[in-house]
Coordinates of N, CA and C in Angstrom, one line a residue:
X7 N 80.7 99.2 112.7 CA 81.8 99.6 112.1 C 82.7 98.7 111.4
X8 N 83.1 98.8 110.2 CA 83.9 97.8 109.5 C 85.3 98.1 109.8
X9 N 86.1 97.2 110.3 CA 87.5 97.3 110.7 C 88.4 97.1 109.4
X10 N 89.0 98.2 109.0 CA 89.9 98.1 107.9 C 91.3 97.6 108.3
X11 N 91.6 96.4 107.9 CA 92.9 95.7 108.3 C 93.8 95.6 107.2
X12 N 95.1 95.8 107.5 CA 96.2 95.6 106.5 C 96.9 94.2 106.9
X13 N 97.1 93.4 106.1 CA 97.8 92.1 106.5 C 99.1 92.0 105.6
X14 N 100.2 92.1 106.4 CA 101.5 91.8 105.7 C 102.0 90.5 106.0
X15 N 102.4 89.8 104.9 CA 102.9 88.4 105.2 C 104.2 88.4 104.7
X16 N 104.9 87.2 104.9 CA 106.3 87.1 104.5 C 106.4 86.5 103.0
X17 N 105.4 85.8 102.6 CA 105.5 85.3 101.2 C 104.1 84.9 100.7
X18 N 103.9 84.9 99.3 CA 102.6 84.8 98.7 C 101.7 83.4 99.2
X19 N 102.6 82.5 99.6 CA 101.8 81.3 100.0 C 101.4 81.5 101.6
X20 N 101.5 82.7 102.2 CA 101.0 82.9 103.5 C 99.8 83.7 103.4
X21 N 99.2 84.0 102.3 CA 98.2 84.9 102.3 C 96.9 84.3 102.9
X22 N 96.9 83.0 102.9 CA 95.7 82.3 103.4 C 95.2 82.6 104.8
X23 N 96.2 83.2 105.5 CA 95.9 83.6 107.0 C 94.7 84.6 107.1
X24 N 94.6 85.3 105.9 CA 93.6 86.3 105.9 C 92.1 85.6 106.2
X25 N 92.0 84.4 105.7 CA 90.7 83.8 105.8 C 90.4 83.5 107.5
X26 N 91.4 83.2 108.1 CA 91.4 83.0 109.5 C 91.1 84.4 110.4
X27 N 91.8 85.3 109.9 CA 91.5 86.7 110.4 C 90.0 87.1 110.3
X28 N 89.5 86.9 109.1 CA 88.1 87.2 108.8 C 87.2 86.3 109.6
X29 N 87.5 85.0 109.8 CA 86.7 84.0 110.4 C 86.6 84.3 112.0
X30 N 87.8 84.7 112.5 CA 87.8 85.1 114.0 C 87.1 86.4 114.2
X31 N 87.1 87.3 113.3 CA 86.2 88.5 113.4 C 84.7 88.2 113.4
X32 N 84.5 87.4 112.4 CA 83.1 87.0 112.2 C 82.5 86.3 113.6
X33 N 83.3 85.5 114.1 CA 83.0 84.8 115.4 C 82.7 85.9 116.5
X34 N 83.2 86.9 116.5 CA 83.1 88.0 117.3 C 82.0 88.9 116.9
X35 N 81.5 88.7 115.8 CA 80.3 89.6 115.3 C 80.8 90.9 114.7
X36 N 82.2 91.0 114.3 CA 82.8 92.1 113.8 C 82.8 92.0 112.3
X37 N 82.6 93.1 111.6 CA 82.9 93.1 110.1 C 84.3 93.7 110.0
X38 N 84.9 93.0 109.0 CA 86.5 93.3 108.7 C 86.7 93.1 107.2
X39 N 87.5 94.1 106.8 CA 87.9 94.2 105.4 C 89.4 94.1 105.6
X40 N 90.0 92.8 105.0 CA 91.4 92.6 105.0 C 91.9 92.8 103.7
X41 N 93.0 93.7 103.6 CA 93.8 94.1 102.5 C 95.1 93.4 102.5
X42 N 95.4 92.6 101.5 CA 96.8 91.9 101.4 C 97.5 92.6 100.2
X43 N 98.4 93.4 100.4 CA 98.9 94.2 99.2 C 100.0 93.2 98.4
X44 N 100.1 93.2 97.3 CA 101.1 92.5 96.6 C 102.3 93.4 96.3
X45 N 103.1 93.5 97.3 CA 104.2 94.5 97.3 C 105.2 94.0 96.3
X46 N 105.4 92.7 96.1 CA 106.4 92.2 95.1 C 106.2 92.6 93.6
X47 N 104.9 93.1 93.5 CA 104.5 93.5 92.0 C 104.9 95.0 91.9
X48 N 105.3 95.6 92.9 CA 105.6 97.2 92.8 C 106.8 97.3 91.9
X49 N 106.9 98.4 91.1 CA 108.1 98.7 90.2 C 109.4 98.7 91.1
X50 N 109.3 99.4 92.2 CA 110.4 99.4 93.2 C 110.1 98.5 94.4
X51 N 110.5 97.2 94.3 CA 110.2 96.3 95.3 C 110.8 96.9 96.7
X52 N 110.0 96.8 97.8 CA 110.4 97.2 99.1 C 111.6 96.3 99.7
X53 N 112.2 96.6 100.8 CA 113.1 95.8 101.3 C 112.5 94.9 102.0
X54 N 113.2 94.1 102.8 CA 112.6 92.9 103.5 C 112.3 93.2 105.0
X55 N 112.6 94.2 105.5 CA 112.3 94.5 106.9 C 110.7 95.0 107.0
X56 N 110.3 94.8 108.3 CA 108.9 95.2 108.5 C 108.6 96.6 108.2
X57 N 109.3 97.5 108.5 CA 109.4 99.0 108.3 C 109.3 99.2 106.8
X58 N 110.1 98.5 106.0 CA 110.1 98.6 104.5 C 108.8 98.3 104.0
X59 N 108.2 97.2 104.5 CA 107.0 96.6 103.9 C 105.8 97.6 104.2
X60 N 105.8 98.0 105.5 CA 104.8 99.0 105.9 C 104.9 100.3 105.0
X61 N 106.0 100.8 105.0 CA 106.0 102.1 104.1 C 105.6 101.8 102.8
X62 N 105.9 100.7 102.0 CA 105.4 100.6 100.7 C 103.8 100.3 100.7
X63 N 103.2 99.7 101.7 CA 101.9 99.4 101.8 C 101.2 100.7 102.0
X64 N 101.8 101.6 102.9 CA 101.3 103.0 103.1 C 101.1 103.7 101.8
X65 N 102.2 103.6 101.0 CA 102.2 104.4 99.7 C 101.1 104.0 98.8
X66 N 100.7 102.6 98.9 CA 99.7 102.2 98.1 C 98.3 102.5 98.5
X67 N 98.1 102.9 99.8 CA 96.8 103.3 100.2 C 96.4 104.7 99.8
X68 N 95.1 105.0 99.7 CA 94.8 106.4 99.2 C 95.2 107.5 100.1
X69 N 95.2 107.3 101.4 CA 95.3 108.3 102.4 C 96.5 108.2 103.1
X70 N 97.2 107.1 102.9 CA 98.5 106.9 103.5 C 98.2 106.4 105.1
X71 N 97.1 106.5 105.6 CA 96.6 105.9 106.9 C 95.3 105.3 106.8
X72 N 95.0 104.4 106.0 CA 93.7 103.9 105.6 C 93.3 102.8 106.4
X73 N 94.1 102.4 107.4 CA 93.9 101.2 108.2 C 93.7 101.4 109.6
X74 N 92.7 100.7 110.1 CA 92.5 100.7 111.6 C 93.4 99.7 112.4
X75 N 93.8 98.7 111.7 CA 94.5 97.5 112.2 C 95.6 96.9 111.3
X76 N 96.8 96.7 111.7 CA 97.9 96.1 111.0 C 98.2 94.7 111.5
X77 N 98.0 93.7 110.7 CA 98.4 92.2 111.1 C 99.6 91.9 110.4
X78 N 100.7 91.6 111.1 CA 102.0 91.5 110.5 C 102.6 90.1 110.9
X79 N 103.0 89.2 109.8 CA 103.5 87.9 110.0 C 104.9 88.0 109.9
X80 N 105.7 87.5 110.8 CA 107.2 87.3 110.8 C 107.4 86.1 111.5
X81 N 108.1 85.2 110.8 CA 108.4 84.0 111.4 C 109.6 84.3 112.4
X82 N 109.6 83.6 113.5 CA 110.7 83.8 114.5 C 112.2 83.4 114.0
X83 N 112.1 82.3 113.1 CA 113.3 81.8 112.5 C 114.2 81.3 113.7
X84 N 115.3 82.0 113.8 CA 116.3 81.7 114.9 C 116.2 82.6 116.0
X85 N 115.3 83.7 115.9 CA 115.3 84.7 117.0 C 114.2 84.4 118.0
X86 N 114.4 84.8 119.2 CA 113.2 84.8 120.2 C 111.9 85.5 119.8
X87 N 110.8 84.9 119.9 CA 109.6 85.5 119.5 C 109.6 86.9 120.2
X88 N 110.0 87.2 121.2 CA 109.7 88.5 121.9 C 110.6 89.6 121.1
X89 N 111.6 89.2 120.6 CA 112.5 90.1 119.8 C 111.7 90.5 118.4
X90 N 111.0 89.4 117.8 CA 110.2 89.8 116.7 C 109.0 90.7 117.0
X91 N 108.4 90.4 118.2 CA 107.4 91.3 118.6 C 107.8 92.8 118.7
X92 N 108.9 92.9 119.4 CA 109.6 94.3 119.5 C 109.9 94.9 118.1
X93 N 110.3 94.1 117.3 CA 110.7 94.5 115.8 C 109.5 95.2 115.2
X94 N 108.3 94.4 115.3 CA 107.0 94.7 114.7 C 106.6 95.9 115.4
X95 N 106.6 96.0 116.7 CA 106.0 97.3 117.4 C 106.7 98.5 117.0
X96 N 108.2 98.3 117.0 CA 108.8 99.6 116.5 C 108.6 100.1 115.1
X97 N 108.4 99.1 114.2 CA 108.2 99.4 112.8 C 106.8 100.1 112.7
X98 N 106.0 99.6 113.3 CA 104.5 100.2 113.3 C 104.5 101.6 114.0
X99 N 105.3 101.9 115.0 CA 105.3 103.2 115.7 C 106.1 104.0 114.8
X100 N 106.9 103.6 113.9 CA 107.8 104.4 113.1 C 106.9 105.0 111.9
X101 N 106.1 104.0 111.3 CA 105.5 104.3 110.1 C 104.1 104.7 110.3
X102 N 103.4 104.0 111.3 CA 102.0 104.3 111.4 C 101.5 104.4 112.9
X103 N 102.1 105.5 113.5 CA 102.0 105.6 115.0 C 100.5 105.7 115.3
X104 N 100.0 105.0 116.4 CA 98.7 105.1 116.9 C 97.8 104.0 116.2
X105 N 98.4 103.5 115.2 CA 97.5 102.3 114.6 C 97.7 100.9 115.4
X106 N 96.7 100.3 115.7 CA 96.7 99.0 116.5 C 97.4 98.0 115.5
X107 N 98.0 97.0 116.1 CA 98.8 96.0 115.4 C 98.7 94.7 116.1
X108 N 98.8 93.7 115.3 CA 98.6 92.3 115.7 C 99.9 91.5 115.2
X109 N 100.8 91.0 116.0 CA 102.0 90.2 115.4 C 101.6 88.8 115.2
X110 N 102.1 88.3 114.2 CA 101.9 86.8 113.9 C 103.2 86.1 113.8
X111 N 103.6 85.4 114.9 CA 105.0 84.9 114.9 C 105.1 83.4 115.2
X112 N 105.0 82.8 114.1 CA 105.2 81.2 114.3 C 106.5 80.9 114.7
X113 N 106.7 79.9 115.4 CA 108.0 79.3 115.9 C 108.3 78.0 115.2
X114 N 109.4 77.9 114.5 CA 110.3 78.8 113.9 C 109.7 79.4 112.6
X115 N 108.9 78.7 112.0 CA 108.2 79.2 110.9 C 106.8 78.7 110.7
X116 N 106.1 79.2 109.7 CA 104.7 78.9 109.8 C 104.3 77.4 109.5
X117 N 105.2 76.8 108.8 CA 105.1 75.5 108.4 C 104.8 74.5 109.6
X118 N 105.3 75.0 110.7 CA 105.2 74.3 112.1 C 103.7 74.1 112.4
X119 N 102.9 75.0 112.0 CA 101.4 75.1 112.3 C 100.7 74.0 111.3
X120 N 101.4 73.9 110.2 CA 100.7 73.0 109.1 C 101.0 71.5 109.3
X121 N 101.9 71.2 110.2 CA 102.4 69.8 110.3 C 101.4 69.2 111.1
X122 N 100.3 69.7 111.8 CA 99.5 69.1 112.8 C 98.2 68.5 112.3
X123 N 97.9 68.6 110.9 CA 96.8 68.1 110.4 C 97.0 67.0 109.4
X124 N 97.1 65.8 109.7 CA 97.4 64.7 108.9 C 96.4 64.5 107.8
X125 N 95.1 64.8 108.1 CA 94.0 64.6 106.9 C 94.3 65.7 105.9
X126 N 94.5 66.9 106.2 CA 94.7 68.0 105.4 C 96.0 67.7 104.4
X127 N 97.0 67.1 105.1 CA 98.2 66.9 104.4 C 98.0 65.8 103.2
X128 N 97.1 64.7 103.7 CA 96.9 63.7 102.8 C 96.0 64.1 101.6
X129 N 95.2 65.2 102.0 CA 94.3 65.8 101.0 C 95.0 66.6 99.9
X130 N 95.9 67.4 100.3 CA 96.6 68.2 99.3 C 97.6 67.4 98.5
X131 N 98.0 66.3 99.1 CA 98.9 65.4 98.5 C 98.2 64.4 97.4
X132 N 96.8 64.6 97.2 CA 96.1 63.9 96.3 C 95.8 62.5 96.7
X133 N 96.0 62.1 97.9 CA 95.8 60.7 98.4 C 95.2 60.6 99.7
X134 N 93.8 61.2 99.7 CA 93.2 61.4 101.0 C 93.0 60.1 101.9
X135 N 92.9 58.9 101.0 CA 92.7 57.6 101.7 C 94.0 56.9 102.1
X136 N 95.1 57.6 101.9 CA 96.4 56.8 101.9 C 96.5 56.4 103.4
X137 N 97.4 55.3 103.6 CA 97.7 54.8 104.8 C 99.3 54.8 105.2
X138 N 99.9 55.3 104.4 CA 101.4 55.4 104.7 C 101.7 56.3 105.9
X139 N 102.4 55.7 106.9 CA 102.7 56.5 108.1 C 103.4 57.8 107.8
X140 N 103.1 59.0 108.4 CA 103.6 60.2 108.0 C 104.6 60.6 109.2
X141 N 104.5 60.1 110.3 CA 105.4 60.2 111.5 C 105.5 61.8 111.7
X142 N 104.3 62.5 111.8 CA 104.2 63.8 112.1 C 104.5 64.1 113.7
X143 N 105.1 65.2 113.9 CA 105.4 65.6 115.3 C 104.2 65.8 116.0
X144 N 104.3 65.7 117.5 CA 103.1 66.1 118.3 C 103.3 67.6 118.6
X145 N 102.1 68.1 118.9 CA 102.1 69.7 119.2 C 103.2 70.1 120.1
X146 N 103.4 69.3 121.1 CA 104.5 69.7 122.1 C 105.9 69.9 121.5
X147 N 106.1 69.2 120.5 CA 107.5 69.1 119.8 C 107.6 69.9 118.5
X148 N 106.5 70.3 117.9 CA 106.5 70.8 116.5 C 107.2 72.1 116.5
X149 N 107.0 73.0 117.5 CA 107.8 74.2 117.5 C 109.2 74.3 117.8
X150 N 109.9 73.0 118.2 CA 111.2 72.9 118.4 C 112.0 72.3 117.2
X151 N 111.1 72.0 116.1 CA 112.0 71.4 115.0 C 112.8 72.4 114.4
X152 N 113.9 71.9 113.8 CA 114.9 72.7 113.2 C 114.5 73.3 111.8
X153 N 113.8 72.4 111.2 CA 113.3 72.8 109.7 C 112.0 72.1 109.5
X154 N 110.9 72.9 110.0 CA 109.5 72.4 109.8 C 109.1 72.4 108.3
X155 N 109.8 73.3 107.5 CA 109.4 73.4 106.1 C 109.9 72.1 105.3
X156 N 111.0 71.7 105.6 CA 111.6 70.3 105.0 C 110.7 69.2 105.4
X157 N 110.4 69.2 106.6 CA 109.4 68.1 107.2 C 108.1 68.0 106.5
X158 N 107.6 69.3 106.3 CA 106.1 69.4 105.7 C 106.3 68.9 104.2
X159 N 107.4 69.3 103.6 CA 107.5 68.9 102.0 C 107.7 67.3 102.0
X160 N 108.5 66.8 103.0 CA 108.6 65.4 102.9 C 107.4 64.7 103.4
X161 N 106.4 65.2 104.3 CA 105.2 64.6 104.6 C 104.1 64.5 103.4
X162 N 104.3 65.7 102.7 CA 103.2 65.7 101.6 C 103.8 64.7 100.5
X163 N 105.0 64.6 100.4 CA 105.6 63.6 99.3 C 105.2 62.1 99.8
X164 N 105.5 61.9 101.1 CA 105.2 60.5 101.7 C 103.7 60.3 101.5
X165 N 102.8 61.2 101.9 CA 101.3 61.0 101.9 C 100.9 60.8 100.4
X166 N 101.6 61.3 99.4 CA 101.2 61.2 98.0 C 101.4 59.6 97.6
X167 N 102.4 59.1 98.1 CA 102.8 57.6 97.6 C 103.2 57.8 96.1
X168 N 103.7 59.0 95.6 CA 104.0 59.1 94.2 C 105.6 58.7 94.1
X169 N 106.0 58.4 93.0 CA 107.4 58.1 92.6 C 107.7 58.7 91.3
X170 N 109.1 59.0 91.1 CA 109.5 59.3 89.8 C 108.9 60.7 89.5
X171 N 108.5 60.7 88.0 CA 107.9 62.0 87.6 C 106.8 62.5 88.3
X172 N 105.9 61.6 88.8 CA 104.8 62.1 89.6 C 105.1 62.9 90.8
X173 N 106.2 62.2 91.6 CA 106.7 63.0 92.6 C 107.3 64.3 92.3
X174 N 108.0 64.4 91.2 CA 108.7 65.6 90.8 C 107.7 66.7 90.5
X175 N 106.6 66.4 89.9 CA 105.4 67.3 89.6 C 104.9 67.8 90.9
X176 N 104.6 66.9 91.9 CA 104.1 67.2 93.2 C 105.0 68.3 93.9
X177 N 106.4 68.0 93.8 CA 107.2 68.8 94.6 C 107.3 70.3 94.0
X178 N 106.9 70.5 92.7 CA 106.9 71.8 92.1 C 105.6 72.5 92.5
X179 N 104.7 71.8 93.1 CA 103.5 72.4 93.6 C 103.5 72.8 95.1
X180 N 104.7 72.6 95.7 CA 104.8 72.8 97.2 C 104.1 74.0 97.8
X181 N 104.5 75.2 97.0 CA 104.0 76.5 97.5 C 102.6 76.6 97.4
X182 N 102.0 76.1 96.4 CA 100.5 76.1 96.2 C 99.9 75.1 97.2
X183 N 100.4 73.9 97.4 CA 99.9 73.0 98.5 C 100.0 73.6 99.9
X184 N 101.2 74.4 100.2 CA 101.4 74.9 101.5 C 100.3 75.9 101.6
X185 N 100.0 76.9 100.7 CA 98.9 77.8 100.7 C 97.6 77.2 100.9
X186 N 97.3 76.0 100.4 CA 96.1 75.3 100.6 C 95.9 74.8 102.1
X187 N 97.1 74.3 102.4 CA 97.0 73.8 103.9 C 96.8 75.0 104.9
X188 N 97.3 76.1 104.7 CA 97.2 77.3 105.5 C 95.5 77.7 105.4
X189 N 95.0 77.6 104.3 CA 93.6 77.9 104.2 C 92.7 76.9 105.1
X190 N 93.2 75.5 104.9 CA 92.5 74.5 105.6 C 92.7 74.4 107.1
X191 N 93.6 75.1 107.6 CA 94.1 74.9 108.8 C 92.9 75.0 109.8
X192 N 92.7 73.9 110.8 CA 91.6 73.7 111.6 C 91.8 74.5 112.9
X193 N 91.2 75.7 112.9 CA 91.4 76.5 114.2 C 90.9 75.9 115.5
X194 N 90.1 75.0 115.3 CA 89.8 74.2 116.6 C 90.6 72.9 116.8
X195 N 91.5 72.7 116.0 CA 92.2 71.5 116.0 C 93.7 71.7 116.9
X196 N 94.6 70.8 116.6 CA 95.7 70.8 117.5 C 96.5 72.1 117.6
X197 N 96.5 73.0 116.4 CA 97.1 74.3 116.5 C 96.8 75.1 117.7
X198 N 95.5 74.8 118.3 CA 95.1 75.5 119.4 C 96.1 75.3 120.5
X199 N 96.9 74.2 120.5 CA 97.9 74.0 121.7 C 99.1 74.7 121.6
X200 N 99.4 75.3 120.4 CA 100.6 76.1 120.3 C 100.6 77.6 120.8
X201 N 101.6 77.9 121.5 CA 101.6 79.2 122.2 C 101.7 80.3 121.1
X202 N 102.3 80.0 120.0 CA 102.4 81.2 119.0 C 101.0 81.3 118.3
X203 N 100.3 80.3 118.1 CA 98.8 80.4 117.5 C 98.0 81.2 118.7
X204 N 98.1 80.8 119.9 CA 97.4 81.3 121.0 C 97.6 82.8 121.1
X205 N 98.9 83.1 121.0 CA 99.3 84.6 121.1 C 98.7 85.4 119.9
X206 N 98.7 84.9 118.7 CA 98.1 85.5 117.5 C 96.6 85.8 117.7
X207 N 95.8 84.7 118.0 CA 94.4 84.7 118.2 C 94.0 85.6 119.4
X208 N 94.7 85.4 120.5 CA 94.4 86.3 121.6 C 94.7 87.9 121.2
X209 N 95.7 88.2 120.6 CA 96.0 89.4 120.2 C 95.1 90.1 119.3
X210 N 94.6 89.2 118.3 CA 93.8 89.7 117.4 C 92.3 90.0 117.9
X211 N 91.9 89.1 118.9 CA 90.5 89.3 119.5 C 90.6 90.5 120.3
X212 N 91.7 90.8 121.0 CA 92.0 91.9 121.9 C 91.8 93.2 121.0
X213 N 92.6 93.3 119.9 CA 92.5 94.4 119.0 C 91.2 94.6 118.4
X214 N 90.5 93.7 118.1 CA 89.1 93.8 117.5 C 88.1 94.3 118.6
X215 N 88.3 93.7 119.8 CA 87.4 94.3 120.9 C 87.7 95.7 121.3
X216 N 88.8 96.2 121.1 CA 89.3 97.6 121.4 C 89.0 98.6 120.3
X217 N 88.6 98.0 119.1 CA 88.5 99.0 117.9 C 87.0 99.4 117.7
X218 N 86.3 99.3 118.6 CA 84.8 99.8 118.5 C 84.8 101.3 118.5

């Protein structure tokens, strides 16, 4: 049986997580079809709440309940992860009762996951053999950073060793580079040490295992 999954993310540069969803399913011997709706392109853009996005995605599907599984990314930001989990569970119960769901809740934001792979950062910066120290945080500290997005942007800039106009051009590509980093994320690397990543992957495996 092919599992039909809906993946709702916070922004267009978060869509790369679908590749990890597909890879984890493949590791389990499960076939999965992941749909990532482009809700921002709808004539009437949905609100920013999880429930708003779910209702918009439901309207796009042919039958209204075309999915076996819903994977929802919501950064914890300044909220406790458990509060985000409750928010997601209540939204799914209101819009798609009975459909299994998997919350994806990076602490504080998804960029924290991307700060753990120095080689990938140097690669997207266009300077894979660079030696400039990046001073990246250790896994034990990365989820306590106040602004991992700013640190990631600075790390890419430092890794590039660009100056002036070259650095300006690089900075304009941050969203694209962030998306590449997410696709390149090494599931067997340091990210495995993060509780938020472990929760996501454990929940996904449980949901896939129960969807037979």
